[in-house]
Coordinates of C-alpha atoms in Angstrom, one line a residue:
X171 CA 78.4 4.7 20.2
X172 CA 75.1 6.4 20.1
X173 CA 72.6 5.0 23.0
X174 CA 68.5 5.9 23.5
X175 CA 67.0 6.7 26.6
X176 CA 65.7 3.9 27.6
X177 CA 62.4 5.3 29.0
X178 CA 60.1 4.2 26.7
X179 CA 61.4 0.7 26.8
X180 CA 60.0 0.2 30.2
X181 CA 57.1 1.7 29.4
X182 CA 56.7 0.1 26.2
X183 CA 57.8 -3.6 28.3
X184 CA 55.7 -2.4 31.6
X185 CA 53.2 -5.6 31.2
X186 CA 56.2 -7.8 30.9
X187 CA 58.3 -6.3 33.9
X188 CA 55.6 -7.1 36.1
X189 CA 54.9 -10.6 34.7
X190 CA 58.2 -11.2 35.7
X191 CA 57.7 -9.5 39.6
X192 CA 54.4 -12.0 39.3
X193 CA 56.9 -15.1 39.2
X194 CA 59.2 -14.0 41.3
X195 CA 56.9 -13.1 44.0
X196 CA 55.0 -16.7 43.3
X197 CA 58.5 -18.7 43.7
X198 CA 59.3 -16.7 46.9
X199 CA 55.1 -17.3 48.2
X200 CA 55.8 -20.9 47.9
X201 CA 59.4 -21.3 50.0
X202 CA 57.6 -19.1 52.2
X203 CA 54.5 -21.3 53.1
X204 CA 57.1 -24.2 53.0
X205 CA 59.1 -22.5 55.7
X206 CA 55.8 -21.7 57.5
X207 CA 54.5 -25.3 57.3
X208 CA 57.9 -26.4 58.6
X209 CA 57.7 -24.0 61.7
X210 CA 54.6 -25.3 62.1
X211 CA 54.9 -28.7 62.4
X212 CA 58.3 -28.4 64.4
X213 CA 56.3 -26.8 67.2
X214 CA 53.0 -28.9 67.0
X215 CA 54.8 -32.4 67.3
X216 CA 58.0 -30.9 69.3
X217 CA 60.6 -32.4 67.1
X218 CA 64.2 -32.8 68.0
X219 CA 66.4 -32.0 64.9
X220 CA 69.5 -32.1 66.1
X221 CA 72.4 -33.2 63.3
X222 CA 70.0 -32.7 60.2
X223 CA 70.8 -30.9 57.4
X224 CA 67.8 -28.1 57.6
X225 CA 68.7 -24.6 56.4
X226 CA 69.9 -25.7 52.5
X227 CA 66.9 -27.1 52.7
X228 CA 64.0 -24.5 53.7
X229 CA 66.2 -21.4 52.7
X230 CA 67.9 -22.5 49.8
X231 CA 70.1 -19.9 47.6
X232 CA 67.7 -19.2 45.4
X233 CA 65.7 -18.3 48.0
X234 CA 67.8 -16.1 49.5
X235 CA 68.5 -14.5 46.2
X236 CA 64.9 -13.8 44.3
X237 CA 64.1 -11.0 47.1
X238 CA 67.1 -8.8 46.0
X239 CA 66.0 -9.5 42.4
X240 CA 62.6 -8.5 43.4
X241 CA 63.9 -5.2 44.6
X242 CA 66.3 -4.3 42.3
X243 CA 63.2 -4.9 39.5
X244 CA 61.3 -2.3 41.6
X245 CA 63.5 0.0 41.9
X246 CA 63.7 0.2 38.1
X247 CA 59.9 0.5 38.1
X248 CA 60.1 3.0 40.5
X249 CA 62.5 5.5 38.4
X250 CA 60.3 5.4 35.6
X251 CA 57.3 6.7 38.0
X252 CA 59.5 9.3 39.5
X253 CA 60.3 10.7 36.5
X254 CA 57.3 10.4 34.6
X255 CA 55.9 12.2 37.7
X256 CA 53.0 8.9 38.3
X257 CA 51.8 7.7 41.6
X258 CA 54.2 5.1 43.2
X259 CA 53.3 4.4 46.8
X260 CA 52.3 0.7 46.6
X261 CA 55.7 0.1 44.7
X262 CA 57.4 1.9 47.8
X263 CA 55.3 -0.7 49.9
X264 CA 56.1 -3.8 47.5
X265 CA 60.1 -2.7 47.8
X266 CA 60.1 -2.6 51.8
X267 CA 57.9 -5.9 51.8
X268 CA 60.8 -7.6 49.8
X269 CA 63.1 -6.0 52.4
X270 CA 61.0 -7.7 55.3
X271 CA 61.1 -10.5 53.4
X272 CA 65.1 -10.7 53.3
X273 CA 65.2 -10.2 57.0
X274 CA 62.7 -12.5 57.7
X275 CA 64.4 -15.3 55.4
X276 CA 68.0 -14.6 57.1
X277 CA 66.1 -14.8 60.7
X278 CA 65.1 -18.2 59.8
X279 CA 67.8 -19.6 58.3
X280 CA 69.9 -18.7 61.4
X281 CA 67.2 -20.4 63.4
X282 CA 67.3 -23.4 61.4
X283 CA 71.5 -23.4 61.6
X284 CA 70.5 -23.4 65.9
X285 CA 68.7 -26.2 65.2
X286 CA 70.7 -28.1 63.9
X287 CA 73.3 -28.1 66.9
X288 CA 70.8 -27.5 69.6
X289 CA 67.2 -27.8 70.9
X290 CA 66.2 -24.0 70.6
X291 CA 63.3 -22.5 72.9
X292 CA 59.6 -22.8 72.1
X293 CA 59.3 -19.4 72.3
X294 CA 61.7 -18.2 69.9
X295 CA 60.6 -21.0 67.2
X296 CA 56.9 -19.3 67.9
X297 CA 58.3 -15.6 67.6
X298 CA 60.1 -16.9 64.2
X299 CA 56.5 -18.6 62.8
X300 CA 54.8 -15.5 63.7
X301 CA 57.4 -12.9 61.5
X302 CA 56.7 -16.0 58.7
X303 CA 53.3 -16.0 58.4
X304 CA 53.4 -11.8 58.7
X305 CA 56.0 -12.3 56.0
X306 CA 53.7 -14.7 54.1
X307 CA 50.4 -12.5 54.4
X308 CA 52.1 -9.4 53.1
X309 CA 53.4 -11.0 50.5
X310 CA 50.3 -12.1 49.5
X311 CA 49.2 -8.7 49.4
X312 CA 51.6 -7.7 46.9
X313 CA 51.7 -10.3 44.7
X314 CA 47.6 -9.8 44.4
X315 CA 48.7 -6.4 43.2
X316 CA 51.8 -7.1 40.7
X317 CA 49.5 -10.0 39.1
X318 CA 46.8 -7.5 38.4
X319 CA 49.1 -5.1 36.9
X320 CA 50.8 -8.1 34.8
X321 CA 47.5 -9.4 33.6
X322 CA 46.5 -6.0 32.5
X323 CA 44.3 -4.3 34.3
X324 CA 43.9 -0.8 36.3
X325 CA 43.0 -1.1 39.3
X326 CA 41.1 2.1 38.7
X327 CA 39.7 1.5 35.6
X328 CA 40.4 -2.5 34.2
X329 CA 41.8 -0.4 31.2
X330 CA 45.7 -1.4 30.6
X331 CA 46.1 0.6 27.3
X332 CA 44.7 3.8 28.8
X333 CA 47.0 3.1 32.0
X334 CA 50.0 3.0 29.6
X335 CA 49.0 5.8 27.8
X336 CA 48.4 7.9 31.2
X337 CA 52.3 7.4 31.7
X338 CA 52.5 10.4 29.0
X339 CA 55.1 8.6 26.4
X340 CA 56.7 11.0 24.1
X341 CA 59.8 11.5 21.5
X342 CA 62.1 12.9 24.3
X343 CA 61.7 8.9 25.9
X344 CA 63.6 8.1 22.9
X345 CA 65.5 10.9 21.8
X346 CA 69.3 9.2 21.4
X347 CA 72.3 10.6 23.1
X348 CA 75.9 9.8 22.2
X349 CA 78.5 7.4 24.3
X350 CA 82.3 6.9 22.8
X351 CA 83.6 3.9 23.6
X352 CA 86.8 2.6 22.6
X353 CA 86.0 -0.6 20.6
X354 CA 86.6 -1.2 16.8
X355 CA 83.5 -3.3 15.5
X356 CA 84.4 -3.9 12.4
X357 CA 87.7 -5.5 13.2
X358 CA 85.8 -8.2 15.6
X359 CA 83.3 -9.5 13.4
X360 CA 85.6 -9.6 10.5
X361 CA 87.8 -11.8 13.6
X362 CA 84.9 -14.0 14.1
X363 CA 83.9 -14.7 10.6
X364 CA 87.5 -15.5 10.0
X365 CA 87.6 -17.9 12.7
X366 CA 84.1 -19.6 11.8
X367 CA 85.4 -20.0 8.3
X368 CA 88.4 -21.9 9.5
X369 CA 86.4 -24.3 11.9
X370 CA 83.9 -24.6 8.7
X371 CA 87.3 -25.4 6.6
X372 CA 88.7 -27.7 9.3
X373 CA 84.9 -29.7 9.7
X374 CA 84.8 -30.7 6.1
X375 CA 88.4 -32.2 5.6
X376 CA 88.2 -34.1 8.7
X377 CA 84.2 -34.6 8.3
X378 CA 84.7 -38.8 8.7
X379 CA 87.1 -38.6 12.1
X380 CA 84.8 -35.2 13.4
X381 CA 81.8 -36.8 13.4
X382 CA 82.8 -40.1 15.2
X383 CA 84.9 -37.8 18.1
X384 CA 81.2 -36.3 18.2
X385 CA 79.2 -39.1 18.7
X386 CA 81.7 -41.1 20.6
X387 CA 81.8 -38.1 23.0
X388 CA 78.3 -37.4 23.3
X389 CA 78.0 -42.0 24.0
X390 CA 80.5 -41.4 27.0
X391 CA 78.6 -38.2 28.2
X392 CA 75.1 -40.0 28.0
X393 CA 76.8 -43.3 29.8
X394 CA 78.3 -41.0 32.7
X395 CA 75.7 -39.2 33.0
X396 CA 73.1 -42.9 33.8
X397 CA 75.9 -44.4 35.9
X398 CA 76.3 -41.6 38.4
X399 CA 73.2 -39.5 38.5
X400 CA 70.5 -42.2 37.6
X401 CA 72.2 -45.3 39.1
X402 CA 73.4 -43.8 42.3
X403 CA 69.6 -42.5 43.2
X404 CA 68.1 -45.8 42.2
X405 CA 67.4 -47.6 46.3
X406 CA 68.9 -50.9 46.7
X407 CA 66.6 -53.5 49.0
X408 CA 67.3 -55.0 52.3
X409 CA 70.2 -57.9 52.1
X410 CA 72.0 -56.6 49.6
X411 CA 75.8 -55.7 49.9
X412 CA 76.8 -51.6 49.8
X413 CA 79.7 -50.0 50.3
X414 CA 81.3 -46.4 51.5
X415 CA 84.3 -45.0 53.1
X416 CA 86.1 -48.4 53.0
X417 CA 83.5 -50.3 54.5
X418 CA 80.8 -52.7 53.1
X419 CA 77.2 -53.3 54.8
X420 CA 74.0 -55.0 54.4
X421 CA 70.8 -54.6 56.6
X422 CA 69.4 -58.0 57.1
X423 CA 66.6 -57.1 58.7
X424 CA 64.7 -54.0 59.6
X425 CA 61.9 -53.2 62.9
X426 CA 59.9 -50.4 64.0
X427 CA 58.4 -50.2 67.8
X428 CA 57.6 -48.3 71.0
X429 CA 57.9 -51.3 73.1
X430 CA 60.9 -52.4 74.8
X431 CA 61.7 -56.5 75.1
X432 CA 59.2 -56.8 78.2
X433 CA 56.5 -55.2 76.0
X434 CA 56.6 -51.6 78.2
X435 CA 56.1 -48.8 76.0
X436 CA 59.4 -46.7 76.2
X437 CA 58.5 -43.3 75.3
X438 CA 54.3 -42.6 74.3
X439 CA 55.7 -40.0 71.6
X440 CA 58.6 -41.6 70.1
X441 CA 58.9 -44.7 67.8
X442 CA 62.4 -46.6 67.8
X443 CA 63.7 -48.3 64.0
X444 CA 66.3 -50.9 64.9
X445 CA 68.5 -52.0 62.0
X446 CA 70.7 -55.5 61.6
X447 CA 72.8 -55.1 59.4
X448 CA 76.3 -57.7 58.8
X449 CA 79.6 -55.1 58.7
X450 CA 83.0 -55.0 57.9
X451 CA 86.3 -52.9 57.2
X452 CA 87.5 -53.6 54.2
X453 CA 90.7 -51.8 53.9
X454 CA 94.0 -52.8 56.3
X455 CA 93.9 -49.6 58.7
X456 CA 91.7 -49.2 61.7
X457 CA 88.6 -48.1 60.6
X458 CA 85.5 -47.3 62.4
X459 CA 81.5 -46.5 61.1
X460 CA 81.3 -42.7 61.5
X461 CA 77.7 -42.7 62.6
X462 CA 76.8 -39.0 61.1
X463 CA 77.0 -41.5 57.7
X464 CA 74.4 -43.7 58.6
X465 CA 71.3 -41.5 58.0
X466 CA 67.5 -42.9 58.6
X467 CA 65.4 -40.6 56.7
X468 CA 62.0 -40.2 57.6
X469 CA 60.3 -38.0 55.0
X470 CA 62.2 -34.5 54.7
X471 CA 63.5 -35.2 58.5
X472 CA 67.1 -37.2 58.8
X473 CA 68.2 -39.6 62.0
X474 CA 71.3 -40.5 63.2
X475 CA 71.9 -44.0 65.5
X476 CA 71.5 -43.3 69.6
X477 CA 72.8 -45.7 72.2
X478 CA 71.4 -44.9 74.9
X479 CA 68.7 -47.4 74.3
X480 CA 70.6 -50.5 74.3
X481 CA 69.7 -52.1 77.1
X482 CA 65.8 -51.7 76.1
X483 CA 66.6 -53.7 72.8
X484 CA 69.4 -56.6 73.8
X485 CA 67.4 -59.0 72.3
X486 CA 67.8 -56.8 68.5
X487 CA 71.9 -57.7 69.4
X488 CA 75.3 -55.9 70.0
X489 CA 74.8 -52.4 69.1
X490 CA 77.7 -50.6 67.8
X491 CA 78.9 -48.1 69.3
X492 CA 81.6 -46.6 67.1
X493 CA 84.4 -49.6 68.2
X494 CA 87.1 -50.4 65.3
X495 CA 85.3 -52.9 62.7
X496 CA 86.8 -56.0 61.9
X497 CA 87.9 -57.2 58.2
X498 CA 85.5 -59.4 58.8
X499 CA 81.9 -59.5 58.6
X500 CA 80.2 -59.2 61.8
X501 CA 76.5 -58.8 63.2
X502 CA 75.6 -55.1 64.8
X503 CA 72.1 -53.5 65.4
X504 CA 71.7 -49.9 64.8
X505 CA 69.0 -48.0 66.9
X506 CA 66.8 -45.0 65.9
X507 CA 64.4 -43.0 67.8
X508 CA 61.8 -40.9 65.5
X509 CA 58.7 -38.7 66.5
X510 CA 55.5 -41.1 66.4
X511 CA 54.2 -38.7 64.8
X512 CA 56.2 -39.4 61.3
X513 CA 55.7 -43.1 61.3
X514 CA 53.6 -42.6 58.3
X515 CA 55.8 -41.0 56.5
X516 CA 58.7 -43.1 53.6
X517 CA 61.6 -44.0 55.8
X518 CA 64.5 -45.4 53.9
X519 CA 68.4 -45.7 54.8
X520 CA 70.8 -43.5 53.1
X521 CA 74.8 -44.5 53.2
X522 CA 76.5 -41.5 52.7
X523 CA 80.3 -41.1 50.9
X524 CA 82.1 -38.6 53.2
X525 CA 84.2 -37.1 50.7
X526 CA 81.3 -37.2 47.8
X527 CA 78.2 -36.9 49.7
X528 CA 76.9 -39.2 47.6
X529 CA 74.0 -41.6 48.8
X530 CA 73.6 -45.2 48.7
X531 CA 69.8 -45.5 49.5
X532 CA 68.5 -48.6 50.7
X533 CA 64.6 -49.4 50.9
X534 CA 63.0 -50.9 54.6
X535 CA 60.9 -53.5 54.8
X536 CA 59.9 -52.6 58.1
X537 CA 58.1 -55.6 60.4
X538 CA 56.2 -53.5 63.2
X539 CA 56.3 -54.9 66.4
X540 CA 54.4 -52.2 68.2
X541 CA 50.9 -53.7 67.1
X542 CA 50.0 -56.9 69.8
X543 CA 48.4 -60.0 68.4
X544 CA 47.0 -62.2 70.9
X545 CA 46.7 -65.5 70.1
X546 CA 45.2 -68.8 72.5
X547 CA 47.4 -71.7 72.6
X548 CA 46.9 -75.2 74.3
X549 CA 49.6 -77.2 76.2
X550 CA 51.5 -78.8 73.2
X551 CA 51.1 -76.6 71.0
X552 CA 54.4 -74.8 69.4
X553 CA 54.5 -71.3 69.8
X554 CA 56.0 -69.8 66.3
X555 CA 57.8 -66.0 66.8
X556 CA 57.6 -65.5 63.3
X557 CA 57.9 -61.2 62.0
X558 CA 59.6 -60.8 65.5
X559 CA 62.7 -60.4 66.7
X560 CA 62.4 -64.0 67.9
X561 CA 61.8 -65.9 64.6
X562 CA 64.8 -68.2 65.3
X563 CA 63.5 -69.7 68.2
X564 CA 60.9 -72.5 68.7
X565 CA 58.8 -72.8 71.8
X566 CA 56.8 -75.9 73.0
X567 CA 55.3 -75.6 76.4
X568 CA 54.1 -80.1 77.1
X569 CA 52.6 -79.8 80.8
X570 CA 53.6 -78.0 84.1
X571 CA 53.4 -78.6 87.8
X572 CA 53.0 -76.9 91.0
X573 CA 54.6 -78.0 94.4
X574 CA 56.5 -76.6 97.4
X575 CA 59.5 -78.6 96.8
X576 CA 60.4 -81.4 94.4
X577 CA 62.7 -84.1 95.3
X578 CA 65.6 -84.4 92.7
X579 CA 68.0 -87.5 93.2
X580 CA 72.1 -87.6 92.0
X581 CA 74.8 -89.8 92.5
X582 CA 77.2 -88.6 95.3
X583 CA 80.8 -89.6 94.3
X584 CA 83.7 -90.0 96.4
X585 CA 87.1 -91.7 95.4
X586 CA 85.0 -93.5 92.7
X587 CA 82.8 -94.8 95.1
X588 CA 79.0 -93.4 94.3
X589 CA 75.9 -93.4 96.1
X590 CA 72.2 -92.1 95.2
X591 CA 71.7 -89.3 97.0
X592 CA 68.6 -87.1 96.8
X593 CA 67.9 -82.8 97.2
X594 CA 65.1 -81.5 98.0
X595 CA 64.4 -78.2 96.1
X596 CA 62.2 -75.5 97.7
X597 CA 61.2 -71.8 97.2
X598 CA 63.8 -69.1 99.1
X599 CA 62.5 -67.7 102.3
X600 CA 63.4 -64.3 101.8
X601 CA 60.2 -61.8 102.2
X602 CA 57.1 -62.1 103.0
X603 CA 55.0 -63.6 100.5
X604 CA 54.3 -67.0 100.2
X605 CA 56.1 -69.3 97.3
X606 CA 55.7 -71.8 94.9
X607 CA 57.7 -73.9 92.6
X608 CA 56.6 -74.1 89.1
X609 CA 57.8 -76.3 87.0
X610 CA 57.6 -76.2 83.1
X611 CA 58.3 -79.4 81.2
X612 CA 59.2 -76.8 77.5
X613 CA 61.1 -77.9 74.5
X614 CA 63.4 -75.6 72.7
X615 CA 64.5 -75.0 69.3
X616 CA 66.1 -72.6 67.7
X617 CA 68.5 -72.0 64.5
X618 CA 70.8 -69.2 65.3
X619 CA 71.6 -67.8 69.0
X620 CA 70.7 -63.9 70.3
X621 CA 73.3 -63.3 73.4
X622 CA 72.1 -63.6 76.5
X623 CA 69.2 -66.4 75.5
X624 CA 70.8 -69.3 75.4
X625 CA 68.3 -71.4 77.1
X626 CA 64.5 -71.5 77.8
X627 CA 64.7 -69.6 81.3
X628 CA 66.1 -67.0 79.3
X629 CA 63.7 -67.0 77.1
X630 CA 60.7 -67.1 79.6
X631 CA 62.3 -65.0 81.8
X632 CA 63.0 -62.0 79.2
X633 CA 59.8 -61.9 77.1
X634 CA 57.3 -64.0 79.3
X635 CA 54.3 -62.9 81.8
X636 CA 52.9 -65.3 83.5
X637 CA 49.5 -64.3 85.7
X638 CA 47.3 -66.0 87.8
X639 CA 43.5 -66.0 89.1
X640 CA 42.5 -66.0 92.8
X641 CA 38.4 -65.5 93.6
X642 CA 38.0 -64.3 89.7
X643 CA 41.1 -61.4 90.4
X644 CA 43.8 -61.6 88.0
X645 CA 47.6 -61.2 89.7
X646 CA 49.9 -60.0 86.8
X647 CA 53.5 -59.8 86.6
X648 CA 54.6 -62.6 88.8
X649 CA 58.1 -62.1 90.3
X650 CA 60.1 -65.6 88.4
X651 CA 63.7 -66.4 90.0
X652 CA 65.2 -70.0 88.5
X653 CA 65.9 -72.6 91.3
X654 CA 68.9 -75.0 90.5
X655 CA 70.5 -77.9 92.3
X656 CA 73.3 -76.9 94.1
X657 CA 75.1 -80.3 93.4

């Protein structure tokens, strides 16, 4: 087999090798600054990204993979210089920029894989921005140069041809040389035609049944292809059924807030999502909800459920807490705790297929509960919780009275003999502050039952303030403690 040098080639393709450095260089500038923006706004709003998926995203294996190509390019740039005897120093630069960049991409993809387990120290998530944005700038630098070049211009001179022709071009670039290979030509194509000829053959007696297999392959492909890659990305909405790893759920409701059920602000930079959603196992085995499934994702960040703030939201419901599920449905809240920084950002709930990974995506229509509306109300008015976690109840506050003690008569029964009896019922003693009794004449609806408000002290008592005025000074948070006859 007779070769040619393939010096002249390069030279001849010079323009277009480094058209090709320009979009390679490009594709890595962009993950770069991504990275850097990430790095950025992880130390800036002092995120906790523990159990997210982080480092296929940022330093994907493209990534990872386009600095080598970079180099490797180079390189071949660089042995036509050498031997052409041309000046080559800011190639030397561009190849050991790519090698920064390499070390620089591995660097942060281990950080990433750190923070995905752990909360890593502020000053190594600083030290790894700072090698990023040196990264970034030098790669800047170089990809001004390699555009210049693949636009076609001398630095020097803005004269491409004459830079081409300085590279000294002669016949010796393409003198040929000879390489023996083993390999009989000939003998393949005439294999290959042979064979094409028989398919040809084979098409035209069968034309009818061929083209129906065809089209009735390519129908099944095109229906496969809308059922699982178009369907499956499509988000359901709130109240409808979906299903993964033998269970089916439905979030019946969705909330965002910062405030706990006495209207104290839990954390001033975190928001909390709480989720109802209506459960069940629907195979025969035990089966529980493998939280790490249940994803809340809040732009390119992901959130698993906590329970450690259960007792902030009891009024939201029971809150699972990875217990076997029934085979029947039943009513759990799941809590998530977000930077308040992200609230603005699309949040949707993603149901994720262990063995698949797909995603079942469902879309929030989140009622916020953190913004106060105050509204006056007179005595007899009804007090309507609606887009709140209270929307069930019914509150109707007629009159109220204030007394040291109120006089409460009963019958007193013995052996079926009865007499009217009376209690007295006055404030405890205990302390030292003076008491009063205050008593609320309140009607109560309400269409479904939260645990633990059952009744209208429960309701008062959880969720209600109740103040006072003395010489024009207001007293807030009055202590309330129920008094009940002890008959």
């Amino acid at each position: 087999m007779i070769l040619r040098k393939p010096y002249a080639f390069f030279i001849k393709h010079f323009r277009t090798i480094h058209v090709i450095l320009s979009l390679l260089m490009l594709y890595s500038l962009f993950y770069t600054k991504r990275l850097l923006d990430f790095f950025n706004e992880y130390i800036n709003l002092n995120l906790n990204l523990r159990g997210q998926e982080l480092a296929s995203i940022y330093t994907p294996f493209l990534f990872q993979i386009v600095p080598f190509l970079i180099i490797i390019t180079l390189i071949v740039v660089l042995c036509v210089l050498v031997i052409k005897k041309k000046p080559k120093t800011s190639y030397i630069i561009n190849t050991l920029i790519a090698v920064f960049n390499i070390v620089i991409i591995q660097v942060s993809r281990s950080t990433l894989l750190s923070m995905q387990l752990n909360i890593i120290d502020s000053r190594t998530s600083r030290l790894v921005r700072d090698f990023i944005m040196l990264s970034l700038f030098a790669q800047i630098i170089s990809t001004v140069l390699i555009t210049i070049r693949a636009i076609g211009f001398d630095i020097k001179k803005f004269d491409f041809k004459q830079d081409l022709k300085e590279f000294e071009v002669s016949d010796t670039d393409r003198e040929e040389f000879e390489f023996e290979i083993n390999f009989d030509k000939n003998k393949t194509e005439r294999n290959i035609r042979r064979k094409i000829r028989y398919l040809k053959y084979a098409y035209k007696e069968n034309k009818l049944f061929t083209n129906i297999l065809i089209i009735s392959l390519l129908a099944v492909i095109f229906i496969i292809f809308t059922a699982v890659y178009i369907k499956k990305e499509k988000p359901v909405k709130q109240n409808v059924f979906i299903q993964n790893n033998g269970i089916t759920l439905k979030i019946t409701n969705s909330y965002m807030t910062d405030k706990d059920y006495k209207g104290n602000v839990i954390d001033e930079d975190s928001m909390f999502v709480i989720l109802k959603v209506d459960i069940k196992n629907n195979t025969s085995s035990k089966r529980k909800l493998d939280i790490a499934t249940t994803i809340l994702s809040v732009g390119d960040y992901s959130y698993v459920p906590t329970y450690e703030y259960k007792d902030s939201f009891f009024d939201f419901g029971e809150v699972y807490k990875e217990e076997n599920l029934k085979n029947e449905f039943e009513k759990k809240t799941l809590i998530y705790r977000i930077p308040k920084q992200l609230v603005d950002k699309k949040i949707s709930f993603k149901f994720i297929n262990k063995n698949t990974l797909d995603k079942k995506r469902v879309k929030l229509d989140l009622i916020d509960l953190s913004k106060e509306e105050i509204v006056s109300l007179n005595l007899g008015d009804e007090i309507d919780f609606k887009n709140s976690i209270l929307e069930s109840y019914k509150l109707k506050i007629n009159g109220f009275d204030l007394s040291q003690k109120y006089k409460l008569n009963y019958n007193f029964c013995i052996q079926n003999v009865c007499k009217t009896s009376t209690e007295y019922l006055t404030p405890s003693i205990s302390g030292n502050k003076d008491k009063i009794l205050l008593k609320l004449n309140m009607d109560l609806s309400k269409e479904q039952t939260i645990p633990l408000l059952y009744d209208a002290y429960d309701l008062i008592s959880s969720f209600a303030t109740i103040y006072y005025t003395i010489d024009d000074e207001k007293v807030n948070d009055v202590p309330l403690k129920e008094v009940v006859s002890t008959r």
